[in-house]
PDB file of C-alpha atoms in Angstrom:
ATOM      1  CA  MET A 231       0.226  -0.098  -0.217  1.00 87.00           C
ATOM      2  CA  SER A 232       1.378   3.768  -0.766  1.00 85.00           C
ATOM      3  CA  PHE A 233      -0.069   7.056   0.571  1.00 86.00           C
ATOM      4  CA  ALA A 234       2.533   8.460  -1.497  1.00 78.00           C
ATOM      5  CA  THR A 235       1.768  11.436  -3.275  1.00 80.00           C
ATOM      6  CA  ASP A 236       2.675   9.288  -6.317  1.00 79.00           C
ATOM      7  CA  HIS A 237       0.967   6.479  -5.098  1.00 88.00           C
ATOM      8  CA  GLU A 238      -1.075   5.691  -8.488  1.00 89.00           C
ATOM      9  CA  ALA A 239       1.763   5.488 -10.451  1.00 85.00           C
ATOM     10  CA  GLN A 240       3.925   3.841  -7.608  1.00 85.00           C
ATOM     11  CA  ILE A 241       1.441   1.111  -7.230  1.00 90.00           C
ATOM     12  CA  ALA A 242       0.934   0.711 -11.281  1.00 89.00           C
ATOM     13  CA  ARG A 243       4.442   0.425 -11.757  1.00 85.00           C
ATOM     14  CA  GLN A 244       4.911  -2.178  -9.201  1.00 88.00           C
ATOM     15  CA  SER A 245       1.980  -4.221 -10.154  1.00 91.00           C
ATOM     16  CA  ALA A 246       3.471  -4.246 -14.107  1.00 89.00           C
ATOM     17  CA  ALA A 247       6.738  -5.274 -12.475  1.00 90.00           C
ATOM     18  CA  LEU A 248       5.759  -8.166 -10.590  1.00 92.00           C
ATOM     19  CA  LEU A 249       3.634  -9.634 -13.513  1.00 92.00           C
ATOM     20  CA  ALA A 250       6.619  -9.194 -15.759  1.00 93.00           C
ATOM     21  CA  VAL A 251       8.781 -11.381 -12.971  1.00 94.00           C
ATOM     22  CA  GLY A 252       5.753 -13.722 -13.157  1.00 93.00           C
ATOM     23  CA  SER A 253       6.251 -14.713 -16.491  1.00 92.00           C
ATOM     24  CA  ALA A 254      10.306 -15.234 -16.274  1.00 94.00           C
ATOM     25  CA  GLY A 255      10.150 -18.986 -15.270  1.00 94.00           C
ATOM     26  CA  LEU A 256      11.864 -18.272 -12.087  1.00 96.00           C
ATOM     27  CA  ARG A 257      12.330 -21.754  -9.563  1.00 96.00           C
ATOM     28  CA  THR A 258      12.183 -19.695  -6.845  1.00 97.00           C
ATOM     29  CA  ARG A 259       9.075 -19.198  -5.072  1.00 97.00           C
ATOM     30  CA  ILE A 260       7.276 -15.890  -5.491  1.00 97.00           C
ATOM     31  CA  PRO A 261       4.339 -13.598  -5.201  1.00 96.00           C
ATOM     32  CA  LYS A 262       1.663 -13.446  -7.923  1.00 95.00           C
ATOM     33  CA  LEU A 263      -0.508 -10.196  -8.313  1.00 94.00           C
ATOM     34  CA  LEU A 264      -3.846 -10.975  -7.673  1.00 95.00           C
ATOM     35  CA  ARG A 265      -5.156  -7.252  -8.006  1.00 94.00           C
ATOM     36  CA  THR A 266      -4.676  -3.781  -7.423  1.00 93.00           C
ATOM     37  CA  HIS A 267      -7.055  -0.690  -6.083  1.00 94.00           C
ATOM     38  CA  THR A 268      -7.046   3.101  -5.759  1.00 93.00           C
ATOM     39  CA  GLY A 269      -8.803   4.996  -3.028  1.00 91.00           C
ATOM     40  CA  ASP A 270      -9.067   8.934  -2.876  1.00 88.00           C
ATOM     41  CA  ASN A 271      -5.360   9.440  -1.560  1.00 92.00           C
ATOM     42  CA  TRP A 272      -4.072   5.618  -1.387  1.00 95.00           C
ATOM     43  CA  SER A 273      -3.061   2.883  -3.917  1.00 95.00           C
ATOM     44  CA  ALA A 274      -3.027  -0.805  -2.958  1.00 94.00           C
ATOM     45  CA  MET A 275      -1.836  -4.110  -4.765  1.00 93.00           C
ATOM     46  CA  ALA A 276      -2.777  -7.791  -3.735  1.00 95.00           C
ATOM     47  CA  CYS A 277      -0.469 -10.579  -3.598  1.00 94.00           C
ATOM     48  CA  THR A 278      -0.524 -14.230  -2.974  1.00 96.00           C
ATOM     49  CA  VAL A 279       1.470 -15.207  -0.035  1.00 95.00           C
ATOM     50  CA  VAL A 280       4.977 -16.805   0.189  1.00 96.00           C
ATOM     51  CA  GLU A 281       5.128 -19.300   2.813  1.00 96.00           C
ATOM     52  CA  GLY A 282       7.916 -18.751   5.016  1.00 95.00           C
ATOM     53  CA  ALA A 283       9.684 -16.339   7.827  1.00 94.00           C
ATOM     54  CA  HIS A 284      12.799 -14.277   7.845  1.00 91.00           C
ATOM     55  CA  MET A 285      15.690 -15.653   9.407  1.00 86.00           C
ATOM     56  CA  ALA A 286      17.835 -12.375   9.051  1.00 77.00           C
ATOM     57  CA  GLY A 287      20.112 -13.830  12.328  1.00 82.00           C
ATOM     58  CA  ARG A 288      21.323 -16.797  10.330  1.00 87.00           C
ATOM     59  CA  PRO A 289      25.005 -16.581   9.653  1.00 92.00           C
ATOM     60  CA  TRP A 290      26.770 -16.180   6.786  1.00 94.00           C
ATOM     61  CA  HIS A 291      27.856 -19.907   6.094  1.00 94.00           C
ATOM     62  CA  GLU A 292      23.966 -21.092   6.214  1.00 94.00           C
ATOM     63  CA  VAL A 293      22.356 -18.686   3.741  1.00 94.00           C
ATOM     64  CA  ARG A 294      25.246 -18.273   1.090  1.00 96.00           C
ATOM     65  CA  ASP A 295      24.079 -21.341  -1.071  1.00 97.00           C
ATOM     66  CA  ASP A 296      20.792 -20.225  -0.859  1.00 96.00           C
ATOM     67  CA  PHE A 297      21.918 -16.872  -1.906  1.00 97.00           C
ATOM     68  CA  ALA A 298      23.889 -18.144  -4.648  1.00 97.00           C
ATOM     69  CA  ARG A 299      20.753 -20.313  -5.976  1.00 97.00           C
ATOM     70  CA  ILE A 300      18.420 -17.362  -6.041  1.00 97.00           C
ATOM     71  CA  LEU A 301      20.852 -15.019  -7.778  1.00 97.00           C
ATOM     72  CA  ASN A 302      21.583 -17.596 -10.427  1.00 96.00           C
ATOM     73  CA  ASP A 303      18.296 -17.895 -10.957  1.00 97.00           C
ATOM     74  CA  LEU A 304      17.206 -14.462 -11.372  1.00 96.00           C
ATOM     75  CA  GLN A 305      20.513 -14.087 -13.767  1.00 94.00           C
ATOM     76  CA  ARG A 306      19.369 -17.208 -15.712  1.00 94.00           C
ATOM     77  CA  ALA A 307      15.553 -16.647 -16.187  1.00 94.00           C
ATOM     78  CA  GLN A 308      14.127 -15.697 -19.057  1.00 91.00           C
ATOM     79  CA  LEU A 309      14.031 -11.649 -19.596  1.00 90.00           C
ATOM     80  CA  PRO A 310      10.624 -10.478 -19.416  1.00 87.00           C
ATOM     81  CA  THR A 311       8.743  -7.662 -21.399  1.00 86.00           C
ATOM     82  CA  GLY A 312       7.494  -4.816 -19.779  1.00 83.00           C
ATOM     83  CA  LEU A 313      10.272  -4.690 -16.859  1.00 87.00           C
ATOM     84  CA  PRO A 314      11.226  -1.345 -16.108  1.00 84.00           C
ATOM     85  CA  PRO A 315      15.084   0.237 -16.579  1.00 85.00           C
ATOM     86  CA  ALA A 316      17.334   0.460 -13.378  1.00 90.00           C
ATOM     87  CA  ARG A 317      16.402   2.986 -10.762  1.00 92.00           C
ATOM     88  CA  SER A 318      12.639   3.449 -12.072  1.00 89.00           C
ATOM     89  CA  TRP A 319      11.478   3.646  -8.673  1.00 90.00           C
ATOM     90  CA  CYS A 320      13.527   6.785  -7.696  1.00 94.00           C
ATOM     91  CA  GLY A 321      13.519   8.976 -10.915  1.00 93.00           C
ATOM     92  CA  GLY A 322      14.848   6.730 -13.601  1.00 92.00           C
ATOM     93  CA  ASN A 323      16.605   9.009 -16.226  1.00 94.00           C
ATOM     94  CA  SER A 324      15.998  11.867 -13.856  1.00 96.00           C
ATOM     95  CA  TRP A 325      17.781  10.023 -10.989  1.00 97.00           C
ATOM     96  CA  PRO A 326      20.895  11.923 -11.514  1.00 98.00           C
ATOM     97  CA  ASP A 327      19.098  15.299 -11.399  1.00 98.00           C
ATOM     98  CA  VAL A 328      17.497  14.679  -8.294  1.00 98.00           C
ATOM     99  CA  VAL A 329      20.446  13.491  -6.586  1.00 98.00           C
ATOM    100  CA  GLU A 330      22.176  16.877  -7.805  1.00 97.00           C
ATOM    101  CA  ARG A 331      19.071  18.795  -6.342  1.00 97.00           C
ATOM    102  CA  ILE A 332      18.709  17.212  -3.000  1.00 98.00           C
ATOM    103  CA  THR A 333      22.420  17.311  -2.389  1.00 98.00           C
ATOM    104  CA  ALA A 334      23.193  21.189  -3.258  1.00 96.00           C
ATOM    105  CA  ASP A 335      22.643  21.766   0.544  1.00 94.00           C
ATOM    106  CA  SER A 336      24.781  19.183   1.830  1.00 93.00           C
ATOM    107  CA  GLY A 337      28.118  20.778   1.456  1.00 95.00           C
ATOM    108  CA  SER A 338      30.646  20.613  -1.399  1.00 95.00           C
ATOM    109  CA  ARG A 339      32.216  17.343  -0.083  1.00 97.00           C
ATOM    110  CA  VAL A 340      29.213  15.182   0.201  1.00 98.00           C
ATOM    111  CA  TRP A 341      27.992  16.672  -3.096  1.00 98.00           C
ATOM    112  CA  LYS A 342      31.187  15.737  -4.943  1.00 98.00           C
ATOM    113  CA  ALA A 343      31.093  12.440  -3.488  1.00 98.00           C
ATOM    114  CA  ALA A 344      27.434  11.997  -5.015  1.00 98.00           C
ATOM    115  CA  GLN A 345      28.264  13.069  -8.523  1.00 98.00           C
ATOM    116  CA  ILE A 346      31.002  11.305  -8.656  1.00 98.00           C
ATOM    117  CA  VAL A 347      28.962   7.845  -7.756  1.00 98.00           C
ATOM    118  CA  VAL A 348      25.953   8.586  -9.856  1.00 98.00           C
ATOM    119  CA  ARG A 349      28.553   9.277 -12.930  1.00 97.00           C
ATOM    120  CA  GLU A 350      30.280   5.674 -12.066  1.00 97.00           C
ATOM    121  CA  VAL A 351      27.082   4.099 -11.963  1.00 96.00           C
ATOM    122  CA  LEU A 352      25.837   5.436 -15.328  1.00 94.00           C
ATOM    123  CA  SER A 353      29.171   4.685 -16.469  1.00 93.00           C
ATOM    124  CA  LEU A 354      29.016   0.923 -15.488  1.00 92.00           C
ATOM    125  CA  GLU A 355      25.385   0.292 -17.143  1.00 83.00           C
ATOM    126  CA  GLU A 356      26.781   1.467 -20.330  1.00 76.00           C
ATOM    127  CA  ALA A 357      28.606  -1.611 -21.046  1.00 71.00           C
ATOM    128  CA  GLY A 358      26.543  -4.039 -18.763  1.00 70.00           C
ATOM    129  CA  THR A 359      24.643  -6.905 -20.133  1.00 82.00           C
ATOM    130  CA  PRO A 360      20.948  -6.847 -18.528  1.00 89.00           C
ATOM    131  CA  SER A 361      19.415  -9.660 -16.463  1.00 92.00           C
ATOM    132  CA  LEU A 362      16.487 -10.093 -14.383  1.00 95.00           C
ATOM    133  CA  VAL A 363      17.332  -8.185 -11.076  1.00 96.00           C
ATOM    134  CA  HIS A 364      15.080  -8.090  -8.077  1.00 96.00           C
ATOM    135  CA  GLY A 365      16.421  -4.479  -7.128  1.00 94.00           C
ATOM    136  CA  ASP A 366      16.160  -4.862  -3.019  1.00 95.00           C
ATOM    137  CA  PHE A 367      17.867  -8.276  -3.217  1.00 96.00           C
ATOM    138  CA  GLY A 368      18.878  -9.253   0.989  1.00 93.00           C
ATOM    139  CA  PRO A 369      17.630 -11.452   3.992  1.00 94.00           C
ATOM    140  CA  HIS A 370      14.902  -8.931   4.556  1.00 94.00           C
ATOM    141  CA  ASN A 371      13.256 -10.233   1.428  1.00 96.00           C
ATOM    142  CA  ILE A 372      13.744 -13.808   1.697  1.00 97.00           C
ATOM    143  CA  LEU A 373      11.532 -16.255   3.390  1.00 96.00           C
ATOM    144  CA  TRP A 374      12.387 -19.855   4.752  1.00 96.00           C
ATOM    145  CA  ASP A 375       9.703 -22.562   4.441  1.00 95.00           C
ATOM    146  CA  GLU A 376       9.810 -25.401   7.107  1.00 93.00           C
ATOM    147  CA  SER A 377      11.746 -27.570   4.495  1.00 94.00           C
ATOM    148  CA  GLY A 378      14.642 -24.531   4.569  1.00 92.00           C
ATOM    149  CA  ALA A 379      13.636 -23.795   1.102  1.00 95.00           C
ATOM    150  CA  PRO A 380      13.992 -20.009   0.493  1.00 96.00           C
ATOM    151  CA  GLY A 381      11.101 -17.826  -1.434  1.00 97.00           C
ATOM    152  CA  LEU A 382      11.328 -14.079  -2.636  1.00 98.00           C
ATOM    153  CA  ILE A 383       9.199 -11.396  -2.047  1.00 97.00           C
ATOM    154  CA  ASP A 384       9.099  -7.802  -2.716  1.00 95.00           C
ATOM    155  CA  PHE A 385       9.499  -7.142  -6.530  1.00 94.00           C
ATOM    156  CA  ASP A 386       8.752  -3.260  -6.063  1.00 89.00           C
ATOM    157  CA  ASN A 387      12.253  -2.186  -7.764  1.00 91.00           C
ATOM    158  CA  ALA A 388      12.612  -5.280 -10.154  1.00 94.00           C
ATOM    159  CA  CYS A 389      14.091  -4.124 -13.537  1.00 92.00           C
ATOM    160  CA  ALA A 390      16.112  -5.218 -16.381  1.00 91.00           C
ATOM    161  CA  ALA A 391      19.425  -4.414 -15.449  1.00 93.00           C
ATOM    162  CA  ASP A 392      23.382  -5.354 -14.527  1.00 94.00           C
ATOM    163  CA  PRO A 393      23.218  -8.366 -12.188  1.00 94.00           C
ATOM    164  CA  ALA A 394      25.563  -6.894 -10.149  1.00 95.00           C
ATOM    165  CA  ILE A 395      23.019  -4.516  -8.307  1.00 96.00           C
ATOM    166  CA  ASP A 396      21.502  -7.470  -6.721  1.00 97.00           C
ATOM    167  CA  ALA A 397      24.472  -8.316  -4.915  1.00 96.00           C
ATOM    168  CA  ALA A 398      24.859  -4.725  -3.548  1.00 97.00           C
ATOM    169  CA  PRO A 399      22.819  -5.183  -0.715  1.00 95.00           C
ATOM    170  CA  LEU A 400      24.134  -8.318   0.451  1.00 95.00           C
ATOM    171  CA  ILE A 401      27.654  -6.136   0.568  1.00 96.00           C
ATOM    172  CA  GLY A 402      25.682  -3.873   3.158  1.00 93.00           C
ATOM    173  CA  PHE A 403      24.909  -6.912   5.219  1.00 93.00           C
ATOM    174  CA  TYR A 404      27.728  -9.065   5.173  1.00 94.00           C
ATOM    175  CA  GLY A 405      30.863  -7.270   3.726  1.00 95.00           C
ATOM    176  CA  ALA A 406      32.197  -7.600   0.214  1.00 96.00           C
ATOM    177  CA  ALA A 407      34.547 -10.259   1.314  1.00 96.00           C
ATOM    178  CA  LYS A 408      31.999 -12.662   1.870  1.00 96.00           C
ATOM    179  CA  VAL A 409      29.405 -11.820  -0.928  1.00 97.00           C
ATOM    180  CA  GLY A 410      32.959 -12.299  -3.380  1.00 96.00           C
ATOM    181  CA  GLU A 411      32.865 -15.943  -2.582  1.00 96.00           C
ATOM    182  CA  LEU A 412      29.545 -15.887  -4.819  1.00 95.00           C
ATOM    183  CA  LEU A 413      31.074 -13.417  -7.595  1.00 94.00           C
ATOM    184  CA  ASP A 414      33.945 -13.121  -9.655  1.00 93.00           C
ATOM    185  CA  ALA A 415      35.893  -9.838  -9.176  1.00 95.00           C
ATOM    186  CA  GLY A 416      34.536  -7.816 -11.932  1.00 93.00           C
ATOM    187  CA  VAL A 417      31.100  -8.216 -10.423  1.00 94.00           C
ATOM    188  CA  LEU A 418      31.665  -7.796  -6.811  1.00 96.00           C
ATOM    189  CA  ALA A 419      33.609  -4.400  -8.088  1.00 96.00           C
ATOM    190  CA  ARG A 420      30.822  -3.493  -9.661  1.00 96.00           C
ATOM    191  CA  ALA A 421      28.475  -4.331  -6.757  1.00 96.00           C
ATOM    192  CA  LYS A 422      30.561  -2.028  -4.610  1.00 97.00           C
ATOM    193  CA  VAL A 423      29.885   0.881  -6.865  1.00 97.00           C
ATOM    194  CA  TYR A 424      25.884   0.363  -6.787  1.00 97.00           C
ATOM    195  CA  ARG A 425      26.252  -0.188  -2.771  1.00 97.00           C
ATOM    196  CA  ALA A 426      27.818   3.160  -2.607  1.00 98.00           C
ATOM    197  CA  SER A 427      24.739   4.693  -4.710  1.00 98.00           C
ATOM    198  CA  LEU A 428      21.837   3.217  -2.489  1.00 98.00           C
ATOM    199  CA  PRO A 429      21.507   5.945  -0.169  1.00 98.00           C
ATOM    200  CA  LEU A 430      21.068   8.337  -2.948  1.00 98.00           C
ATOM    201  CA  GLN A 431      18.362   6.321  -4.726  1.00 98.00           C
ATOM    202  CA  VAL A 432      16.413   6.062  -1.679  1.00 97.00           C
ATOM    203  CA  ALA A 433      16.941   9.535  -1.000  1.00 98.00           C
ATOM    204  CA  ALA A 434      16.021  10.797  -4.401  1.00 98.00           C
ATOM    205  CA  ALA A 435      12.597   7.841  -3.959  1.00 94.00           C
ATOM    206  CA  ALA A 436      11.600   9.901  -0.740  1.00 94.00           C
ATOM    207  CA  ALA A 437      12.209  13.325  -2.356  1.00 95.00           C
ATOM    208  CA  LEU A 438       9.947  12.277  -5.500  1.00 91.00           C
ATOM    209  CA  GLY A 439       7.223  11.381  -3.034  1.00 86.00           C
ATOM    210  CA  ALA A 440       7.932  14.104  -0.989  1.00 89.00           C
ATOM    211  CA  ASP A 441       8.905  12.253   2.249  1.00 92.00           C
ATOM    212  CA  ARG A 442      11.443  14.765   3.816  1.00 96.00           C
ATOM    213  CA  LYS A 443      11.868  12.874   6.927  1.00 97.00           C
ATOM    214  CA  LEU A 444      13.036   9.475   4.865  1.00 97.00           C
ATOM    215  CA  GLN A 445      15.026  11.805   2.540  1.00 98.00           C
ATOM    216  CA  SER A 446      16.870  13.332   4.994  1.00 98.00           C
ATOM    217  CA  HIS A 447      17.660  10.145   7.103  1.00 98.00           C
ATOM    218  CA  ALA A 448      18.962   8.592   3.537  1.00 98.00           C
ATOM    219  CA  LEU A 449      21.296  11.295   3.037  1.00 98.00           C
ATOM    220  CA  SER A 450      22.451  11.499   6.203  1.00 98.00           C
ATOM    221  CA  ASN A 451      23.478   7.776   5.678  1.00 97.00           C
ATOM    222  CA  PHE A 452      25.515   8.762   2.655  1.00 98.00           C
ATOM    223  CA  ALA A 453      27.407  11.303   4.716  1.00 98.00           C
ATOM    224  CA  ARG A 454      28.383   9.109   7.300  1.00 97.00           C
ATOM    225  CA  ARG A 455      29.233   6.484   5.398  1.00 97.00           C
ATOM    226  CA  LEU A 456      31.551   9.106   3.500  1.00 97.00           C
ATOM    227  CA  LYS A 457      33.041  10.336   6.372  1.00 96.00           C
ATOM    228  CA  ALA A 458      33.716   6.734   7.544  1.00 96.00           C
ATOM    229  CA  GLY A 459      35.000   5.670   4.051  1.00 96.00           C
ATOM    230  CA  SER A 460      32.526   2.686   4.059  1.00 96.00           C
ATOM    231  CA  LEU A 461      30.279   3.937   1.003  1.00 97.00           C
ATOM    232  CA  HIS A 462      31.589   0.968  -0.896  1.00 97.00           C
ATOM    233  CA  ASN A 463      32.204  -1.558   2.023  1.00 94.00           C
ATOM    234  CA  PRO A 464      31.150  -1.432   5.721  1.00 92.00           C
ATOM    235  CA  ALA A 465      33.709  -3.662   6.756  1.00 76.00           C
ATOM    236  CA  ALA A 466      36.352  -0.905   4.846  1.00 55.00           C
ATOM    237  CA  THR A 467      36.482   0.844   8.326  1.00 44.00           C
TER     238      THR A 467
END
């Protein structure tokens, strides 16, 4: 459900993405879209339930193989039509302009760093081969059922893009060294760049949805990581 100023467009984008993902032939359990509904100041979509529970506290060695299988499933899936390009949820092609605007009053160091990160992301995508990308991959969006089989939920940010995007949030949870066990060096390097951009994506989405509190929180995260030297890898400090 969304109460954002752009709630109708937001739910329309999310439901279209879930429909497209449903046609990709994934082996991983995922939700299926049932219907959407729009009220006066809200919009929502109903989906089937993916059975299971979050297990965010499980150690890396217990979840590593599941992460690898799901990432491989996404990358090998048939790329469906109807998927939006990367970062449609936070501005799409206008994302760089939104980032420049919302970081203008953050100080020259933060503003310059944000511009560098944005340029690096756009440069990577010029040469990448797109695949099905979840867009918010991590243990917070995985449910394990009683048999131990994982299911993947929340395809709101699904897109056709560089598969390294899905490794970026994992770096935030586990550090680049562990995530690098699943990836070759080139993919890991790209994932680090995407990880640096995550707070700027959240801040841009918040700005477009007029959520000043979330925007400020995301920009503060970017500034804090920049100061700590951990934009690309939290284990770097």
